[in-house]
């Protein structure tokens, strides 16, 4: 007969074993184009910087597209070999400055959008014009163009970081109006407790969504 044994009971904290992922999406103030594929950071890496591809403002004589693509750096952006991810890339513009919040993590974002051609003078639609990211150690505003309204800010959950990106981009319209990047979805992943995470408090952040069109 096998002797009766008392098996040990292991207790785990849900804060440490949770592997939930959530998606946060920009408000659909414009809705042109198709969604690209969701691109994720390599396992156990998280977004710690970004770079924008932007077409400079052409004023009254051109077809402006402004923001064309967003690249996320899954680690220290200043370190050679750091992996980066991007979803669909718009055709127009050039890549700008690399923005880093290392050793912090990207924990939320806010997209700036010119929702329609009102106020542009020539009836040209822009769609997304810039983006700002919220970090565990502050905030970073991209080097897009200063037109449009800031939409509602979106945040990851507690102890989470952005770890994936998916973008809605309109293809080149030839002789019609181009807009390029319209919306963005970010995937959020749990950050392990050993990471140097400083809790970010969204309620302390200013609400930019009601600012007038500039």
PDB file of C-alpha atoms in Angstrom:
ATOM      1  CA  UNK A   1       0.000   0.000   0.000  1.00  0.00           C
ATOM      2  CA  UNK A   2       1.263   3.467  -0.907  1.00  0.00           C
ATOM      3  CA  UNK A   3       1.443   5.604   2.227  1.00  0.00           C
ATOM      4  CA  UNK A   4      -0.812   8.644   2.357  1.00  0.00           C
ATOM      5  CA  UNK A   5       1.066  11.855   1.623  1.00  0.00           C
ATOM      6  CA  UNK A   6       0.096  15.446   2.127  1.00  0.00           C
ATOM      7  CA  UNK A   7       0.922  17.368  -1.025  1.00  0.00           C
ATOM      8  CA  UNK A   8       2.207  20.912  -0.648  1.00  0.00           C
ATOM      9  CA  UNK A   9      -0.066  23.747  -1.714  1.00  0.00           C
ATOM     10  CA  UNK A  10       1.549  26.432  -3.818  1.00  0.00           C
ATOM     11  CA  UNK A  11       0.201  29.958  -3.699  1.00  0.00           C
ATOM     12  CA  UNK A  12       0.699  32.300  -6.639  1.00  0.00           C
ATOM     13  CA  UNK A  13       0.059  35.997  -6.948  1.00  0.00           C
ATOM     14  CA  UNK A  14      -2.170  36.823  -9.898  1.00  0.00           C
ATOM     15  CA  UNK A  15      -0.165  40.020 -10.347  1.00  0.00           C
ATOM     16  CA  UNK A  16       2.814  37.924 -11.403  1.00  0.00           C
ATOM     17  CA  UNK A  17       1.284  35.082 -13.435  1.00  0.00           C
ATOM     18  CA  UNK A  18      -1.208  37.082 -15.495  1.00  0.00           C
ATOM     19  CA  UNK A  19      -0.433  36.973 -19.203  1.00  0.00           C
ATOM     20  CA  UNK A  20      -3.395  39.012 -20.397  1.00  0.00           C
ATOM     21  CA  UNK A  21      -3.015  41.168 -23.477  1.00  0.00           C
ATOM     22  CA  UNK A  22      -5.278  44.083 -24.311  1.00  0.00           C
ATOM     23  CA  UNK A  23      -5.660  46.243 -27.403  1.00  0.00           C
ATOM     24  CA  UNK A  24      -6.051  50.014 -27.337  1.00  0.00           C
ATOM     25  CA  UNK A  25      -7.238  51.798 -30.477  1.00  0.00           C
ATOM     26  CA  UNK A  26      -7.389  55.400 -31.639  1.00  0.00           C
ATOM     27  CA  UNK A  27     -10.864  56.949 -32.061  1.00  0.00           C
ATOM     28  CA  UNK A  28     -11.878  56.565 -35.710  1.00  0.00           C
ATOM     29  CA  UNK A  29     -12.102  60.240 -36.633  1.00  0.00           C
ATOM     30  CA  UNK A  30     -11.209  59.236 -40.194  1.00  0.00           C
ATOM     31  CA  UNK A  31     -11.630  55.786 -41.691  1.00  0.00           C
ATOM     32  CA  UNK A  32      -9.853  55.498 -45.035  1.00  0.00           C
ATOM     33  CA  UNK A  33      -7.707  52.528 -45.987  1.00  0.00           C
ATOM     34  CA  UNK A  34      -7.115  48.951 -44.896  1.00  0.00           C
ATOM     35  CA  UNK A  35      -5.656  47.570 -41.695  1.00  0.00           C
ATOM     36  CA  UNK A  36      -2.227  46.015 -41.971  1.00  0.00           C
ATOM     37  CA  UNK A  37      -1.009  43.030 -39.980  1.00  0.00           C
ATOM     38  CA  UNK A  38      -0.412  43.181 -36.227  1.00  0.00           C
ATOM     39  CA  UNK A  39       3.324  43.222 -35.576  1.00  0.00           C
ATOM     40  CA  UNK A  40       4.621  42.212 -32.141  1.00  0.00           C
ATOM     41  CA  UNK A  41       7.859  42.791 -30.282  1.00  0.00           C
ATOM     42  CA  UNK A  42       9.987  39.665 -29.770  1.00  0.00           C
ATOM     43  CA  UNK A  43       9.172  37.654 -26.657  1.00  0.00           C
ATOM     44  CA  UNK A  44      10.015  39.400 -23.373  1.00  0.00           C
ATOM     45  CA  UNK A  45      10.734  42.732 -25.066  1.00  0.00           C
ATOM     46  CA  UNK A  46       8.568  45.857 -24.937  1.00  0.00           C
ATOM     47  CA  UNK A  47       8.273  49.175 -26.761  1.00  0.00           C
ATOM     48  CA  UNK A  48      10.708  51.716 -25.327  1.00  0.00           C
ATOM     49  CA  UNK A  49      10.927  54.221 -28.170  1.00  0.00           C
ATOM     50  CA  UNK A  50       9.451  55.200 -31.531  1.00  0.00           C
ATOM     51  CA  UNK A  51      10.088  56.921 -34.854  1.00  0.00           C
ATOM     52  CA  UNK A  52       7.646  58.567 -37.291  1.00  0.00           C
ATOM     53  CA  UNK A  53       7.584  58.689 -41.076  1.00  0.00           C
ATOM     54  CA  UNK A  54       6.024  62.017 -42.010  1.00  0.00           C
ATOM     55  CA  UNK A  55       5.409  64.039 -45.143  1.00  0.00           C
ATOM     56  CA  UNK A  56       6.119  67.699 -44.496  1.00  0.00           C
ATOM     57  CA  UNK A  57       3.242  70.155 -44.888  1.00  0.00           C
ATOM     58  CA  UNK A  58       3.001  71.222 -48.546  1.00  0.00           C
ATOM     59  CA  UNK A  59       0.590  74.098 -47.826  1.00  0.00           C
ATOM     60  CA  UNK A  60      -1.958  75.110 -50.431  1.00  0.00           C
ATOM     61  CA  UNK A  61      -0.338  73.628 -53.546  1.00  0.00           C
ATOM     62  CA  UNK A  62       0.035  69.957 -52.620  1.00  0.00           C
ATOM     63  CA  UNK A  63      -1.776  66.802 -51.559  1.00  0.00           C
ATOM     64  CA  UNK A  64      -0.720  66.378 -47.920  1.00  0.00           C
ATOM     65  CA  UNK A  65      -0.644  63.063 -46.081  1.00  0.00           C
ATOM     66  CA  UNK A  66       1.285  64.045 -42.911  1.00  0.00           C
ATOM     67  CA  UNK A  67       1.785  60.891 -40.787  1.00  0.00           C
ATOM     68  CA  UNK A  68       2.601  57.819 -42.909  1.00  0.00           C
ATOM     69  CA  UNK A  69       4.047  55.223 -40.547  1.00  0.00           C
ATOM     70  CA  UNK A  70       5.025  54.513 -36.933  1.00  0.00           C
ATOM     71  CA  UNK A  71       8.002  52.389 -35.930  1.00  0.00           C
ATOM     72  CA  UNK A  72       8.333  50.990 -32.401  1.00  0.00           C
ATOM     73  CA  UNK A  73      11.682  50.016 -30.873  1.00  0.00           C
ATOM     74  CA  UNK A  74      11.512  46.905 -28.691  1.00  0.00           C
ATOM     75  CA  UNK A  75      14.309  47.900 -26.331  1.00  0.00           C
ATOM     76  CA  UNK A  76      16.831  50.731 -26.095  1.00  0.00           C
ATOM     77  CA  UNK A  77      16.493  52.670 -29.398  1.00  0.00           C
ATOM     78  CA  UNK A  78      20.037  54.045 -29.084  1.00  0.00           C
ATOM     79  CA  UNK A  79      21.580  50.569 -28.991  1.00  0.00           C
ATOM     80  CA  UNK A  80      22.624  49.002 -32.285  1.00  0.00           C
ATOM     81  CA  UNK A  81      20.692  45.833 -33.101  1.00  0.00           C
ATOM     82  CA  UNK A  82      17.597  46.705 -31.060  1.00  0.00           C
ATOM     83  CA  UNK A  83      14.612  45.078 -32.831  1.00  0.00           C
ATOM     84  CA  UNK A  84      11.941  47.347 -34.282  1.00  0.00           C
ATOM     85  CA  UNK A  85       8.438  46.732 -35.617  1.00  0.00           C
ATOM     86  CA  UNK A  86       6.066  48.581 -37.916  1.00  0.00           C
ATOM     87  CA  UNK A  87       2.762  47.688 -39.538  1.00  0.00           C
ATOM     88  CA  UNK A  88       1.730  49.001 -42.975  1.00  0.00           C
ATOM     89  CA  UNK A  89       4.054  51.778 -44.136  1.00  0.00           C
ATOM     90  CA  UNK A  90       2.667  54.705 -46.113  1.00  0.00           C
ATOM     91  CA  UNK A  91       4.368  55.672 -49.378  1.00  0.00           C
ATOM     92  CA  UNK A  92       5.075  59.336 -48.654  1.00  0.00           C
ATOM     93  CA  UNK A  93       7.466  61.189 -46.363  1.00  0.00           C
ATOM     94  CA  UNK A  94      10.767  60.495 -44.610  1.00  0.00           C
ATOM     95  CA  UNK A  95      11.722  58.951 -41.282  1.00  0.00           C
ATOM     96  CA  UNK A  96      12.346  61.518 -38.562  1.00  0.00           C
ATOM     97  CA  UNK A  97      13.933  61.628 -35.128  1.00  0.00           C
ATOM     98  CA  UNK A  98      14.117  58.557 -32.882  1.00  0.00           C
ATOM     99  CA  UNK A  99      12.309  59.249 -29.590  1.00  0.00           C
ATOM    100  CA  UNK A 100      13.236  57.184 -26.542  1.00  0.00           C
ATOM    101  CA  UNK A 101      11.872  56.781 -23.023  1.00  0.00           C
ATOM    102  CA  UNK A 102      14.438  54.082 -22.125  1.00  0.00           C
ATOM    103  CA  UNK A 103      14.740  52.707 -19.461  1.00  0.00           C
ATOM    104  CA  UNK A 104      11.003  53.357 -19.275  1.00  0.00           C
ATOM    105  CA  UNK A 105       8.275  51.778 -21.417  1.00  0.00           C
ATOM    106  CA  UNK A 106       5.574  53.130 -23.719  1.00  0.00           C
ATOM    107  CA  UNK A 107       2.292  52.739 -21.813  1.00  0.00           C
ATOM    108  CA  UNK A 108      -0.229  54.707 -23.874  1.00  0.00           C
ATOM    109  CA  UNK A 109      -0.706  57.033 -26.821  1.00  0.00           C
ATOM    110  CA  UNK A 110      -2.755  59.874 -28.253  1.00  0.00           C
ATOM    111  CA  UNK A 111      -3.243  60.393 -31.997  1.00  0.00           C
ATOM    112  CA  UNK A 112      -3.579  63.823 -33.581  1.00  0.00           C
ATOM    113  CA  UNK A 113      -5.956  63.898 -36.550  1.00  0.00           C
ATOM    114  CA  UNK A 114      -7.224  66.373 -39.125  1.00  0.00           C
ATOM    115  CA  UNK A 115     -10.710  64.818 -39.288  1.00  0.00           C
ATOM    116  CA  UNK A 116     -11.802  66.487 -42.534  1.00  0.00           C
ATOM    117  CA  UNK A 117     -10.761  69.116 -45.045  1.00  0.00           C
ATOM    118  CA  UNK A 118     -12.448  71.979 -43.175  1.00  0.00           C
ATOM    119  CA  UNK A 119      -9.954  74.762 -42.588  1.00  0.00           C
ATOM    120  CA  UNK A 120      -7.374  73.421 -45.031  1.00  0.00           C
ATOM    121  CA  UNK A 121      -8.274  75.909 -47.754  1.00  0.00           C
ATOM    122  CA  UNK A 122      -7.955  73.504 -50.666  1.00  0.00           C
ATOM    123  CA  UNK A 123     -10.215  70.653 -49.497  1.00  0.00           C
ATOM    124  CA  UNK A 124      -7.246  68.352 -48.849  1.00  0.00           C
ATOM    125  CA  UNK A 125      -7.768  65.563 -46.281  1.00  0.00           C
ATOM    126  CA  UNK A 126      -4.805  64.700 -44.045  1.00  0.00           C
ATOM    127  CA  UNK A 127      -6.072  62.075 -41.539  1.00  0.00           C
ATOM    128  CA  UNK A 128      -3.413  61.388 -38.823  1.00  0.00           C
ATOM    129  CA  UNK A 129      -0.858  64.173 -38.434  1.00  0.00           C
ATOM    130  CA  UNK A 130       1.108  63.317 -35.262  1.00  0.00           C
ATOM    131  CA  UNK A 131       1.191  61.070 -32.196  1.00  0.00           C
ATOM    132  CA  UNK A 132       2.348  61.392 -28.594  1.00  0.00           C
ATOM    133  CA  UNK A 133       3.258  58.450 -26.400  1.00  0.00           C
ATOM    134  CA  UNK A 134       2.959  58.238 -22.627  1.00  0.00           C
ATOM    135  CA  UNK A 135       5.874  56.566 -20.876  1.00  0.00           C
ATOM    136  CA  UNK A 136       6.530  55.244 -17.416  1.00  0.00           C
ATOM    137  CA  UNK A 137       8.874  58.210 -17.012  1.00  0.00           C
ATOM    138  CA  UNK A 138       7.017  61.006 -18.812  1.00  0.00           C
ATOM    139  CA  UNK A 139       5.636  61.637 -22.286  1.00  0.00           C
ATOM    140  CA  UNK A 140       7.050  62.006 -25.784  1.00  0.00           C
ATOM    141  CA  UNK A 141       5.475  63.956 -28.636  1.00  0.00           C
ATOM    142  CA  UNK A 142       6.384  62.967 -32.173  1.00  0.00           C
ATOM    143  CA  UNK A 143       7.772  65.232 -34.883  1.00  0.00           C
ATOM    144  CA  UNK A 144       4.664  65.175 -37.077  1.00  0.00           C
ATOM    145  CA  UNK A 145       2.889  68.339 -38.231  1.00  0.00           C
ATOM    146  CA  UNK A 146       1.034  70.792 -35.986  1.00  0.00           C
ATOM    147  CA  UNK A 147      -2.417  70.533 -37.517  1.00  0.00           C
ATOM    148  CA  UNK A 148      -5.592  68.845 -36.311  1.00  0.00           C
ATOM    149  CA  UNK A 149      -7.098  67.825 -32.987  1.00  0.00           C
ATOM    150  CA  UNK A 150      -5.690  65.512 -30.340  1.00  0.00           C
ATOM    151  CA  UNK A 151      -8.029  62.552 -29.894  1.00  0.00           C
ATOM    152  CA  UNK A 152      -8.797  60.707 -26.682  1.00  0.00           C
ATOM    153  CA  UNK A 153      -5.734  59.347 -24.889  1.00  0.00           C
ATOM    154  CA  UNK A 154      -5.520  55.553 -24.648  1.00  0.00           C
ATOM    155  CA  UNK A 155      -3.622  53.683 -21.915  1.00  0.00           C
ATOM    156  CA  UNK A 156      -2.445  50.149 -21.261  1.00  0.00           C
ATOM    157  CA  UNK A 157      -3.445  48.407 -18.043  1.00  0.00           C
ATOM    158  CA  UNK A 158      -1.549  48.476 -14.774  1.00  0.00           C
ATOM    159  CA  UNK A 159       1.995  47.089 -15.072  1.00  0.00           C
ATOM    160  CA  UNK A 160       1.661  46.795 -18.853  1.00  0.00           C
ATOM    161  CA  UNK A 161       3.609  48.163 -21.802  1.00  0.00           C
ATOM    162  CA  UNK A 162       2.877  48.525 -25.504  1.00  0.00           C
ATOM    163  CA  UNK A 163       4.265  45.452 -27.267  1.00  0.00           C
ATOM    164  CA  UNK A 164       2.572  45.422 -30.687  1.00  0.00           C
ATOM    165  CA  UNK A 165       1.270  47.735 -33.409  1.00  0.00           C
ATOM    166  CA  UNK A 166      -1.274  47.611 -36.228  1.00  0.00           C
ATOM    167  CA  UNK A 167      -2.071  50.554 -38.517  1.00  0.00           C
ATOM    168  CA  UNK A 168      -4.824  51.511 -40.939  1.00  0.00           C
ATOM    169  CA  UNK A 169      -3.245  53.053 -44.037  1.00  0.00           C
ATOM    170  CA  UNK A 170      -4.845  54.241 -47.250  1.00  0.00           C
ATOM    171  CA  UNK A 171      -3.044  53.124 -50.405  1.00  0.00           C
ATOM    172  CA  UNK A 172      -1.815  55.675 -52.947  1.00  0.00           C
ATOM    173  CA  UNK A 173      -4.831  57.217 -54.691  1.00  0.00           C
ATOM    174  CA  UNK A 174      -3.037  58.409 -57.848  1.00  0.00           C
ATOM    175  CA  UNK A 175      -4.796  61.625 -58.925  1.00  0.00           C
ATOM    176  CA  UNK A 176      -7.283  61.453 -56.029  1.00  0.00           C
ATOM    177  CA  UNK A 177      -6.789  62.716 -52.467  1.00  0.00           C
ATOM    178  CA  UNK A 178      -4.207  60.773 -50.417  1.00  0.00           C
ATOM    179  CA  UNK A 179      -4.364  60.480 -46.620  1.00  0.00           C
ATOM    180  CA  UNK A 180      -2.036  57.544 -45.780  1.00  0.00           C
ATOM    181  CA  UNK A 181      -2.151  56.652 -42.025  1.00  0.00           C
ATOM    182  CA  UNK A 182      -5.631  56.978 -40.481  1.00  0.00           C
ATOM    183  CA  UNK A 183      -5.764  54.907 -37.285  1.00  0.00           C
ATOM    184  CA  UNK A 184      -3.577  52.842 -35.006  1.00  0.00           C
ATOM    185  CA  UNK A 185      -4.068  49.879 -32.670  1.00  0.00           C
ATOM    186  CA  UNK A 186      -1.525  49.087 -29.973  1.00  0.00           C
ATOM    187  CA  UNK A 187      -1.265  45.762 -28.177  1.00  0.00           C
ATOM    188  CA  UNK A 188      -0.358  45.872 -24.472  1.00  0.00           C
ATOM    189  CA  UNK A 189       1.478  43.089 -22.629  1.00  0.00           C
ATOM    190  CA  UNK A 190       2.213  42.479 -18.969  1.00  0.00           C
ATOM    191  CA  UNK A 191       5.667  43.642 -17.892  1.00  0.00           C
ATOM    192  CA  UNK A 192       7.435  41.242 -15.483  1.00  0.00           C
ATOM    193  CA  UNK A 193       7.869  42.531 -11.917  1.00  0.00           C
ATOM    194  CA  UNK A 194      11.656  42.492 -12.306  1.00  0.00           C
ATOM    195  CA  UNK A 195      11.498  45.208 -14.983  1.00  0.00           C
ATOM    196  CA  UNK A 196      12.286  48.789 -13.859  1.00  0.00           C
ATOM    197  CA  UNK A 197       8.650  49.849 -14.139  1.00  0.00           C
ATOM    198  CA  UNK A 198       7.527  53.129 -12.588  1.00  0.00           C
ATOM    199  CA  UNK A 199       3.755  53.253 -12.247  1.00  0.00           C
ATOM    200  CA  UNK A 200       2.281  55.871 -14.579  1.00  0.00           C
ATOM    201  CA  UNK A 201      -0.852  57.672 -13.437  1.00  0.00           C
ATOM    202  CA  UNK A 202      -3.041  58.663 -16.410  1.00  0.00           C
ATOM    203  CA  UNK A 203      -5.272  60.789 -14.185  1.00  0.00           C
ATOM    204  CA  UNK A 204      -2.341  63.176 -13.717  1.00  0.00           C
ATOM    205  CA  UNK A 205      -2.041  63.723 -17.463  1.00  0.00           C
ATOM    206  CA  UNK A 206      -3.601  66.756 -19.132  1.00  0.00           C
ATOM    207  CA  UNK A 207      -6.583  66.078 -21.410  1.00  0.00           C
ATOM    208  CA  UNK A 208      -5.752  67.502 -24.835  1.00  0.00           C
ATOM    209  CA  UNK A 209      -8.835  66.156 -26.632  1.00  0.00           C
ATOM    210  CA  UNK A 210     -10.847  69.392 -26.287  1.00  0.00           C
ATOM    211  CA  UNK A 211      -8.199  71.690 -27.750  1.00  0.00           C
ATOM    212  CA  UNK A 212      -9.408  73.712 -30.760  1.00  0.00           C
ATOM    213  CA  UNK A 213      -8.262  73.045 -34.297  1.00  0.00           C
ATOM    214  CA  UNK A 214      -4.943  74.735 -35.085  1.00  0.00           C
TER     215      UNK A 214
END
